mmCIF file of C-alpha atoms in Angstrom:
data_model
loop_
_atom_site.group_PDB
_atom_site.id
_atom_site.type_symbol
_atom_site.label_atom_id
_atom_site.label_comp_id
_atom_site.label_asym_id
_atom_site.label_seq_id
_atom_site.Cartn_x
_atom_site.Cartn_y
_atom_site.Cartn_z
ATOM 1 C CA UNK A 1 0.000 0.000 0.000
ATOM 2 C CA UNK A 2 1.445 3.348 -1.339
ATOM 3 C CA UNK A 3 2.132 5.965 2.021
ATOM 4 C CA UNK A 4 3.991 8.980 2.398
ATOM 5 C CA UNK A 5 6.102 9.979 5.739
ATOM 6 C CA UNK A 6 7.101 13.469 5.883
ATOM 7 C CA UNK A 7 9.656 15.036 8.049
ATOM 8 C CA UNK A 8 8.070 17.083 10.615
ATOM 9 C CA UNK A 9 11.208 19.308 11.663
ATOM 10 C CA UNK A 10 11.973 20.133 7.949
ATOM 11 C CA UNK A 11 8.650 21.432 7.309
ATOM 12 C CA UNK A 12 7.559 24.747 7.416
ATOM 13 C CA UNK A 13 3.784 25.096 6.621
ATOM 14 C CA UNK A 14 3.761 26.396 3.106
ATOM 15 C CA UNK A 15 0.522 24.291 1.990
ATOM 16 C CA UNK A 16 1.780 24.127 -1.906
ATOM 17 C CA UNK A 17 1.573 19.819 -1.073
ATOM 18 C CA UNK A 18 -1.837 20.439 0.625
ATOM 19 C CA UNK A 19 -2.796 22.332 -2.815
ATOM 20 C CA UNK A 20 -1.705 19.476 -5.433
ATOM 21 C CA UNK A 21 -2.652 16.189 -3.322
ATOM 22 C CA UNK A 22 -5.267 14.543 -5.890
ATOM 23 C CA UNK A 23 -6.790 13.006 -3.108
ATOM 24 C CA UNK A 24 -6.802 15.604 -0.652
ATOM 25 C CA UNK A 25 -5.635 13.837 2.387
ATOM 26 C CA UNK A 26 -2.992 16.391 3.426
ATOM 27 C CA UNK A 27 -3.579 18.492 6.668
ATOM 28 C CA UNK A 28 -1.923 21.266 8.375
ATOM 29 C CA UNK A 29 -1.395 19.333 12.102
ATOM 30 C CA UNK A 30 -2.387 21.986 14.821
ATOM 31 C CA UNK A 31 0.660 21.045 16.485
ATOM 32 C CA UNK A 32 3.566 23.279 15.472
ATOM 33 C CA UNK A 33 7.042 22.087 14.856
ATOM 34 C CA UNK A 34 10.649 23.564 16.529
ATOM 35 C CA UNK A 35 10.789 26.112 13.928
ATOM 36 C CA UNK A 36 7.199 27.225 15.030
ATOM 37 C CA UNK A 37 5.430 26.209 11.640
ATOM 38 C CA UNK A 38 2.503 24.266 11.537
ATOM 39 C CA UNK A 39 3.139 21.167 9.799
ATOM 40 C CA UNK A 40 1.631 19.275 6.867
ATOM 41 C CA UNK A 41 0.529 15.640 7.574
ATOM 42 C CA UNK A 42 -1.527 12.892 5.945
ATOM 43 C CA UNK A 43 -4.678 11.934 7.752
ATOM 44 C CA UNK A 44 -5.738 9.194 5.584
ATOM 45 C CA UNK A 45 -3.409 7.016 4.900
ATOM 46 C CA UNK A 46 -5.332 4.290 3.059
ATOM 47 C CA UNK A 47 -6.166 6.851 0.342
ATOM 48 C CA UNK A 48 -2.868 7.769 -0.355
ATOM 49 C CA UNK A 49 -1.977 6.438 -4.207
ATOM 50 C CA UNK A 50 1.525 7.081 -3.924
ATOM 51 C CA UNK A 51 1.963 9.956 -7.052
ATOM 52 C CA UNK A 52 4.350 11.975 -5.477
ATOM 53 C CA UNK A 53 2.700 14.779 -6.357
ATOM 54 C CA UNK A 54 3.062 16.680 -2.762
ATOM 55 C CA UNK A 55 6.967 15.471 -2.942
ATOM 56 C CA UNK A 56 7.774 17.443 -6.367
ATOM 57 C CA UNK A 57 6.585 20.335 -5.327
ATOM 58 C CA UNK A 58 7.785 20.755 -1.435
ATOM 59 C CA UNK A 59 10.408 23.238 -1.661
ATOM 60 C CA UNK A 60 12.095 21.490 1.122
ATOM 61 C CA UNK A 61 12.043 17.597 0.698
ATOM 62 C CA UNK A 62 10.385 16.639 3.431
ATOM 63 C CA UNK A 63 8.196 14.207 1.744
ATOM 64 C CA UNK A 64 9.571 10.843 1.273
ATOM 65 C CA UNK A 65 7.231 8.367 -0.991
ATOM 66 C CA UNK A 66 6.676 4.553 -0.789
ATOM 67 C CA UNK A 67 5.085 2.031 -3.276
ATOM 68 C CA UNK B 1 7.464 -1.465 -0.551
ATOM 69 C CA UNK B 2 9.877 0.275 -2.271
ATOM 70 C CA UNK B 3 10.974 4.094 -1.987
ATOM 71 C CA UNK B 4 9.719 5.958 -5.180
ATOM 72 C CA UNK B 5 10.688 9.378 -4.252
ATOM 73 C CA UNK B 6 13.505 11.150 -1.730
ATOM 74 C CA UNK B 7 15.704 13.288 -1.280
ATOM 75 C CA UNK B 8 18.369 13.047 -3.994
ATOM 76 C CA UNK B 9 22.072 12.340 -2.672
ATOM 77 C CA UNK B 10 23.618 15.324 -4.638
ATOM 78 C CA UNK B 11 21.182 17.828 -2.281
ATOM 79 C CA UNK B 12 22.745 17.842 1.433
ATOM 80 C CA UNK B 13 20.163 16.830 4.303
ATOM 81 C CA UNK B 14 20.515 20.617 5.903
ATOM 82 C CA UNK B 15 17.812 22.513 6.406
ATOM 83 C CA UNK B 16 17.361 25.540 3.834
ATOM 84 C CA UNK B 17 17.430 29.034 5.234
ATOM 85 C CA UNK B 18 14.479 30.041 2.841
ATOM 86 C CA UNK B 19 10.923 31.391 3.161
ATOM 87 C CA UNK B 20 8.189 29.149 3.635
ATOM 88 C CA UNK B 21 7.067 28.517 -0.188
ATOM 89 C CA UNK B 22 10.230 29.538 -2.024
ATOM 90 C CA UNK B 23 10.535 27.834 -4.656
ATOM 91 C CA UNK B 24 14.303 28.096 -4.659
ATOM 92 C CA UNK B 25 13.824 24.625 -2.936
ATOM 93 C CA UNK B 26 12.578 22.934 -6.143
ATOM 94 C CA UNK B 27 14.834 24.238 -8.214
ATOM 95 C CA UNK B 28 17.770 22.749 -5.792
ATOM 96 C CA UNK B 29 16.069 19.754 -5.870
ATOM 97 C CA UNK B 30 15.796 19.894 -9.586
ATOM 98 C CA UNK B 31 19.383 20.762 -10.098
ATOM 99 C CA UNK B 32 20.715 18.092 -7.347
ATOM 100 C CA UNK B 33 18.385 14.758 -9.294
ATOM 101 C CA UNK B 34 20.079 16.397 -12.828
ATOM 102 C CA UNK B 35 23.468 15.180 -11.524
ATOM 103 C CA UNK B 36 22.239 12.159 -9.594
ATOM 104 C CA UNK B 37 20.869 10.893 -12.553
ATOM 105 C CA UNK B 38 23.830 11.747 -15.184
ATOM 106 C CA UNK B 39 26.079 10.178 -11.965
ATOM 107 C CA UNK B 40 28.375 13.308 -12.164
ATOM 108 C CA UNK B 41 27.849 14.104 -8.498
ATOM 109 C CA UNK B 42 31.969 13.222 -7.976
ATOM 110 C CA UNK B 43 32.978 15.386 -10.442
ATOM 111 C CA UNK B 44 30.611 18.416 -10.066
ATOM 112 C CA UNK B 45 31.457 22.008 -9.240
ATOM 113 C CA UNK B 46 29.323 24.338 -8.462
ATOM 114 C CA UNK B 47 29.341 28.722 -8.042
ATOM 115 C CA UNK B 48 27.136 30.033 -5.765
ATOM 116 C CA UNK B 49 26.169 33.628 -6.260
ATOM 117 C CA UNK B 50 25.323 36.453 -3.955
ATOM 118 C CA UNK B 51 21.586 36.677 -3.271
ATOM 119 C CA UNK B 52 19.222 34.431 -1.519
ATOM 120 C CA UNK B 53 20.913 31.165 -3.255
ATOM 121 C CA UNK B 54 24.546 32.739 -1.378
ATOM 122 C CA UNK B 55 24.505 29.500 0.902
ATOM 123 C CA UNK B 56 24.119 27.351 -1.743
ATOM 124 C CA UNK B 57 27.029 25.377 -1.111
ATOM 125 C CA UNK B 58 25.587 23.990 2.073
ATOM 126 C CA UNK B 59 22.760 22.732 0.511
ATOM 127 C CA UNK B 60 24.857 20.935 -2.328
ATOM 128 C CA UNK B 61 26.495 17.708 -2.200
ATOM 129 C CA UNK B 62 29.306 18.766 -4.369
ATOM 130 C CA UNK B 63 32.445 21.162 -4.534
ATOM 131 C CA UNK B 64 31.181 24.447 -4.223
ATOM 132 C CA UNK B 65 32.856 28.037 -4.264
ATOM 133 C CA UNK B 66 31.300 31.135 -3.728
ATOM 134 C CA UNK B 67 31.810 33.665 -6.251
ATOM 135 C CA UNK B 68 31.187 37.779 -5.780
ATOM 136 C CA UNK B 69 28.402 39.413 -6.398
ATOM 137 C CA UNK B 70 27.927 39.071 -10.343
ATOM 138 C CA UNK B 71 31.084 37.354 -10.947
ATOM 139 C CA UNK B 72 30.130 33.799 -11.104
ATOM 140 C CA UNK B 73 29.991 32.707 -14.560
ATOM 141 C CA UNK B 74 34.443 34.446 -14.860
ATOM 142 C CA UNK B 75 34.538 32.056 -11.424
ATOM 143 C CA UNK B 76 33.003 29.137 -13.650
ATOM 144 C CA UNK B 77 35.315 30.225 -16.588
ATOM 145 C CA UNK B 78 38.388 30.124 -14.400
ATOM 146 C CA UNK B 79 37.227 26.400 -12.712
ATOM 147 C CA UNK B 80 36.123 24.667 -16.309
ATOM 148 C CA UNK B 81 39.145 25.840 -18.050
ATOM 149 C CA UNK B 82 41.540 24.360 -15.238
ATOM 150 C CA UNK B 83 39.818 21.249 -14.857
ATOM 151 C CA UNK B 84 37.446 20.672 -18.569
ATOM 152 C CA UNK B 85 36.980 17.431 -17.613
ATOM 153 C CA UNK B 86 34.461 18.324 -14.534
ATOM 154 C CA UNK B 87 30.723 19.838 -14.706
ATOM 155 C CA UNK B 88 30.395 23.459 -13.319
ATOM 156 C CA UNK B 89 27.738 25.264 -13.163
ATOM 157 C CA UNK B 90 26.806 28.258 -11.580
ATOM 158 C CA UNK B 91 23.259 29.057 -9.764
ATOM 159 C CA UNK B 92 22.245 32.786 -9.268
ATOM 160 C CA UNK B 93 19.610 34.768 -9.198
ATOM 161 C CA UNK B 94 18.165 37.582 -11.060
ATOM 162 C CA UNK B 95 19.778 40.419 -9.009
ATOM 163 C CA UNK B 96 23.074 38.721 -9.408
ATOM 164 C CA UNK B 97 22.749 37.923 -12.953
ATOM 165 C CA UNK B 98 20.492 40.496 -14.519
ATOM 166 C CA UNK B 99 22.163 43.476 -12.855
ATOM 167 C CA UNK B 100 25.571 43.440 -11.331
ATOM 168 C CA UNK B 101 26.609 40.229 -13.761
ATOM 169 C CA UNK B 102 25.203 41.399 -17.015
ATOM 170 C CA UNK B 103 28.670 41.419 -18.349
ATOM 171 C CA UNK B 104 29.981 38.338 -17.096
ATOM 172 C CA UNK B 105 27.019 36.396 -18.113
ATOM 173 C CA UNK B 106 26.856 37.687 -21.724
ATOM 174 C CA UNK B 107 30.636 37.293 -22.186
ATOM 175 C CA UNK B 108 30.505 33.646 -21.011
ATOM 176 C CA UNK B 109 27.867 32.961 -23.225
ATOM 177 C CA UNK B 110 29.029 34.970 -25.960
ATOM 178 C CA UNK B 111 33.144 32.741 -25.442
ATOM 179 C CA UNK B 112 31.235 29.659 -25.268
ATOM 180 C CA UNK B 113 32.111 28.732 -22.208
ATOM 181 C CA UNK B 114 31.336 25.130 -21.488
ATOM 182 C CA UNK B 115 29.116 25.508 -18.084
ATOM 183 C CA UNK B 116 26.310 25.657 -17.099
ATOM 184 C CA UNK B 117 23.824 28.355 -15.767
ATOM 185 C CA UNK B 118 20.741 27.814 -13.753
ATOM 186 C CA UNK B 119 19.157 31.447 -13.543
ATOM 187 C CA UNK B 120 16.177 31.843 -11.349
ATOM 188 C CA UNK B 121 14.419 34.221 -12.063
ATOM 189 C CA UNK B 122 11.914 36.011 -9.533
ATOM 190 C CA UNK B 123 11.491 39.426 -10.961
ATOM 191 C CA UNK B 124 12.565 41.029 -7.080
ATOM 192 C CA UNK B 125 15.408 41.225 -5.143
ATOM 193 C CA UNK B 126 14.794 38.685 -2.381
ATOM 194 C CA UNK B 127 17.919 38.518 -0.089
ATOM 195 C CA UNK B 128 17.939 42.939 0.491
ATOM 196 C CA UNK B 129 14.468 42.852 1.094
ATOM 197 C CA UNK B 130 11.917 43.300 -1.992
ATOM 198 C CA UNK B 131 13.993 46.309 -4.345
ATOM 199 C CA UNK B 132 13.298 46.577 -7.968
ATOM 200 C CA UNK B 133 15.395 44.242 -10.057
ATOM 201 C CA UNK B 134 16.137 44.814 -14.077
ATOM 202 C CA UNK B 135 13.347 41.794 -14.266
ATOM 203 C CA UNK B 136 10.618 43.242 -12.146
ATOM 204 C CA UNK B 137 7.329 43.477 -14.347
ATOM 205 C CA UNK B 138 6.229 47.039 -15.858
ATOM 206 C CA UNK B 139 3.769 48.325 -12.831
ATOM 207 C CA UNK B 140 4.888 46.069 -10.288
ATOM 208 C CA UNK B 141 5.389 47.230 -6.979
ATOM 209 C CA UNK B 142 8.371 46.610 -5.400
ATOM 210 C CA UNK B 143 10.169 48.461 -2.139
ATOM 211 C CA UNK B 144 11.861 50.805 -5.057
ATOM 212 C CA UNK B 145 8.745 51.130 -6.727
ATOM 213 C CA UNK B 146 5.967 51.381 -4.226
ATOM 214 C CA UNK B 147 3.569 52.742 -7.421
ATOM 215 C CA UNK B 148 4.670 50.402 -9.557
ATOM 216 C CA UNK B 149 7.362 50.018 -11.815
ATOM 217 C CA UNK B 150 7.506 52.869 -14.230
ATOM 218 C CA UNK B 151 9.011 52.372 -17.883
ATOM 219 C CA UNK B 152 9.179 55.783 -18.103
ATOM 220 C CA UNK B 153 12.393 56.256 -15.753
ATOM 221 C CA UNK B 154 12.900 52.637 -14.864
ATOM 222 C CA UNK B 155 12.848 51.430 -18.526
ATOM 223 C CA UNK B 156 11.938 47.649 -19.092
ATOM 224 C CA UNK B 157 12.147 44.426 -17.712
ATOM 225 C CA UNK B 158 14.933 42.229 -19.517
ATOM 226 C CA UNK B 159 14.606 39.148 -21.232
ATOM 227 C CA UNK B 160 17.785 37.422 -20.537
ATOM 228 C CA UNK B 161 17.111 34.330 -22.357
ATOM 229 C CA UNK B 162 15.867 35.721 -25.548
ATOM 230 C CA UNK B 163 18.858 38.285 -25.169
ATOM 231 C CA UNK B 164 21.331 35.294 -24.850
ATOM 232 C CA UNK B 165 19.914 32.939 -27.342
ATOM 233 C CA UNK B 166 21.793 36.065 -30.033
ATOM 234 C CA UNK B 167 24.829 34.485 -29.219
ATOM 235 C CA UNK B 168 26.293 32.372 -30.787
ATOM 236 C CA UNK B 169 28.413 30.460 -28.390
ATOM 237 C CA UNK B 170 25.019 30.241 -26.006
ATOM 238 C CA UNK B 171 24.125 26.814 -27.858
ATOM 239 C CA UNK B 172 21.238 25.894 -25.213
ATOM 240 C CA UNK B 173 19.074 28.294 -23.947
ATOM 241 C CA UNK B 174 15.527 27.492 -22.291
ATOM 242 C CA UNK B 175 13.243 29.152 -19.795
ATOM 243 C CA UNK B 176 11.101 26.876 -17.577
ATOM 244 C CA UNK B 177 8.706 27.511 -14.701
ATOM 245 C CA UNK B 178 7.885 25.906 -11.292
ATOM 246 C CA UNK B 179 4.431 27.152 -10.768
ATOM 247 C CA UNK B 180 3.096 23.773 -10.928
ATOM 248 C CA UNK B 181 3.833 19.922 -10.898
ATOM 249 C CA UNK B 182 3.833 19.590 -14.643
ATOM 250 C CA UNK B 183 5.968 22.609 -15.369
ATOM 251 C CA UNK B 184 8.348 21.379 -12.230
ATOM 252 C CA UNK B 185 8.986 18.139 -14.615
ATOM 253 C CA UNK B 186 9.327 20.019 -17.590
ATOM 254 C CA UNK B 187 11.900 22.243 -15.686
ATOM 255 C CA UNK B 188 13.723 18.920 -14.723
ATOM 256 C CA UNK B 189 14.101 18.244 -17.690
ATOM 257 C CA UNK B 190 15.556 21.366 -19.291
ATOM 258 C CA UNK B 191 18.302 21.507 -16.522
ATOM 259 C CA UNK B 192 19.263 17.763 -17.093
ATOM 260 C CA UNK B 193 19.631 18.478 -20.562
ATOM 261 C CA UNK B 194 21.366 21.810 -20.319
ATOM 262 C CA UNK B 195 24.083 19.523 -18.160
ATOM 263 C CA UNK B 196 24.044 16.655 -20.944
ATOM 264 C CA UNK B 197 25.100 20.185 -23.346
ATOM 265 C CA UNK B 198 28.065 20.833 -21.420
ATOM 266 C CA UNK B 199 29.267 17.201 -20.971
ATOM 267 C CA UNK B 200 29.055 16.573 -25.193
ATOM 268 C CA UNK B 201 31.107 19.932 -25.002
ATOM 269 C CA UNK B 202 29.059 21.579 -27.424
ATOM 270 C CA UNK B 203 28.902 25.164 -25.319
ATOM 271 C CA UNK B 204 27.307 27.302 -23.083
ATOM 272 C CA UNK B 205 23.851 26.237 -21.435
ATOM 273 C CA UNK B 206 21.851 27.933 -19.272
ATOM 274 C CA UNK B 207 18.401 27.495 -18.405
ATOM 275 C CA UNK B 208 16.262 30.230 -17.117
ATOM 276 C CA UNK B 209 13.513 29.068 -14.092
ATOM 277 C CA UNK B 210 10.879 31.452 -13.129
ATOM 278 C CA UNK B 211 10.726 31.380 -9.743
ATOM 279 C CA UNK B 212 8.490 32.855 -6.853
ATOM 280 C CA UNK B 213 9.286 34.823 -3.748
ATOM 281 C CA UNK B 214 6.401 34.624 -1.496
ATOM 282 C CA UNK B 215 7.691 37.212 1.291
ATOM 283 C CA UNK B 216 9.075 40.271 -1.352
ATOM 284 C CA UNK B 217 5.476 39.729 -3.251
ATOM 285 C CA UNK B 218 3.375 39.976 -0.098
ATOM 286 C CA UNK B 219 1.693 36.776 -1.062
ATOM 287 C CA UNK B 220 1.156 33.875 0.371
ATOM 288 C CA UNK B 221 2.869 30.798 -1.156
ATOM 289 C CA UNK B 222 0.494 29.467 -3.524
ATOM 290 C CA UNK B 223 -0.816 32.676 -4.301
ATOM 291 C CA UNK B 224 2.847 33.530 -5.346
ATOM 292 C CA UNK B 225 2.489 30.255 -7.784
ATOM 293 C CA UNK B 226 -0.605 32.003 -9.432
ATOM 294 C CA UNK B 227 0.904 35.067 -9.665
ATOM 295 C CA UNK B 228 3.853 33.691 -11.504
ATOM 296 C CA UNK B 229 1.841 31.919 -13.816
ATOM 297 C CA UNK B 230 -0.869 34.962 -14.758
ATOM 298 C CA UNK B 231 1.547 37.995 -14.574
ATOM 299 C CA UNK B 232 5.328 36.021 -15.741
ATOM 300 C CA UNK B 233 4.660 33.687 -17.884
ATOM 301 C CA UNK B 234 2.601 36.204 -20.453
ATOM 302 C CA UNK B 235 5.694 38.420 -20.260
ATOM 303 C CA UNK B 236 8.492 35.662 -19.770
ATOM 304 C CA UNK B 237 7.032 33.184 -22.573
ATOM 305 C CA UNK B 238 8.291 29.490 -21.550
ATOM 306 C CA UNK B 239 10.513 27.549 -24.468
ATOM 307 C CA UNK B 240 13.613 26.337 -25.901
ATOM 308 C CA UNK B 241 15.334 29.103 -27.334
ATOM 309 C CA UNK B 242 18.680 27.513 -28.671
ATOM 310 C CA UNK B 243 19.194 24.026 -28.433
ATOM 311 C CA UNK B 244 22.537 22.129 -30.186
ATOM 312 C CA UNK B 245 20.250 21.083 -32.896
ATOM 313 C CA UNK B 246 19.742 24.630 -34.175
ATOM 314 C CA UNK B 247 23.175 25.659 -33.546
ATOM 315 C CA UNK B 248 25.266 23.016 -36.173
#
């Protein structure tokens, strides 16, 4: 099953992955990271297809993509 | 389960010092898979310029110098012609190259040097804090131009890669954009192939990325992205202007 992990420290709340997911399943998590961003996260898992869509365009590569 | 997508190994694992949004983190990211995937991460040089992209060479996994403000393409020269059998390139921005570096850039071209340029281009100056740059758009407002840019004593925005593509010794010249996913693997594409240029040692290549820069715009991140795309793109038209084909 495809699934994304994504690097909570390296993130820093931009929203460009929440804006391209084709299944919309990416969040901003209400908890905020060291840097003081909100972070994005994936709250459905199962629906994730594995595109890596949200990983092309994160400016900072904290999406890493399994399949 | 296999990984599909990560960090390539020519990009370091430090964080970036940029804004939330800036796309100067794709175009690393583009630049960095370019040489993973033509394997010349051992034998890669790259210039840093002054600008936002000045720390570049933390973010690389390859030899990097730092070059003065401008300067980086005579830095290049000076690096390629000692050692022609590595790949240099040089990554600066608009400010650097459009302004302060107009000469260097044009005379590299123009002697055929064999690197590489990756210009991003984000019509501001980003690093000093939002001032007018030889790209910024006719009317747009800017820290230097808080009514707008006025062609009237500010003249108008260049077109580098158009101005480039004159020359002869320029033999691949494209602008790309990364305002969205498609155009981000289009841009890929134009920088690995602007790299394949310099290793068949056919000339100077340089590929010209519209970029965004959320904070100097006043926009937020993907409203930057739309920006780009409605007000750039018209303006900065997307295309291969010179490629080795055209030049033999």
């Amino acid at each position: 099953m495809p699934k994304v992990e994504f690097d909570r420290e390296r993130c820093k709340g931009c929203e460009l992955c929440i804006s391209v997911c084709p299944t919309k399943i990416i969040i901003l998590d209400e908890k905020i990271n060291k840097k003081g961003y909100k972070v994005a996260t994936v709250h459905e898992m199962d629906k994730c297809i594995g595109c890596a869509t949200c990983a092309r365009i994160c400016p900072d590569t904290v999406i890493k993509v399994y399949k | 389960m296999k990984v599909v997508f990560e960090r390539p190994s020519a990009l370091s694992d430090k964080q970036t010092h940029y804004c939330p949004g800036c796309t100067h983190g794709i175009i690393h990211r583009l630049v960095a898979e370019a040489i993973d995937e033509l394997d010349v991460r051992e034998k890669t040089i790259g210039v840093a310029s002054v600008g936002c992209s000045v720390l570049a060479y933390e973010y690389f996994n390859c030899d990097m110098q730092q070059a003065a403000h401008g300067r980086a393409p005579a830095v290049a020269t000076g690096i390629k012609r000692v050692h022609p059998d590595k790949v240099v390139f040089t990554y600066q921005g608009d400010g650097d190259l459009a302004s302060i570096g107009m000469a260097e850039i044009v005379h590299a071209a123009a002697r055929g040097e064999k690197i590489t340029t990756i210009f991003v281009n984000n019509t501001i100056y980003g690093m000093t804090g939002g001032q007018m740059a030889p790209t910024s758009l006719v009317g747009q407002k800017t820290t230097t131009s808080p009514y707008g840019r006025n062609p009237e004593h500010c003249g108008y925005p260049i077109r580098i890669a158009e101005l480039l593509s004159t020359l002869q010794g320029a033999v691949s010249v494209a602008r790309v954009s990364v305002h969205d996913v498609p155009n981000i693997i289009k841009a890929k594409k134009a920088i690995k192939k602007a790299f394949e240029v310099q290793l068949s040692g056919a000339g100077f290549s340089i590929v010209e990325v519209l970029s965004t820069c959320p904070t100097n715009w006043g926009k937020p991140p993907l409203e930057a992205l739309n920006w780009l795309k409605e007000n750039m793109i018209p303006y900065y038209p997307l295309g291969e202007y010179r490629t080795p084909e055209e030049v033999k």
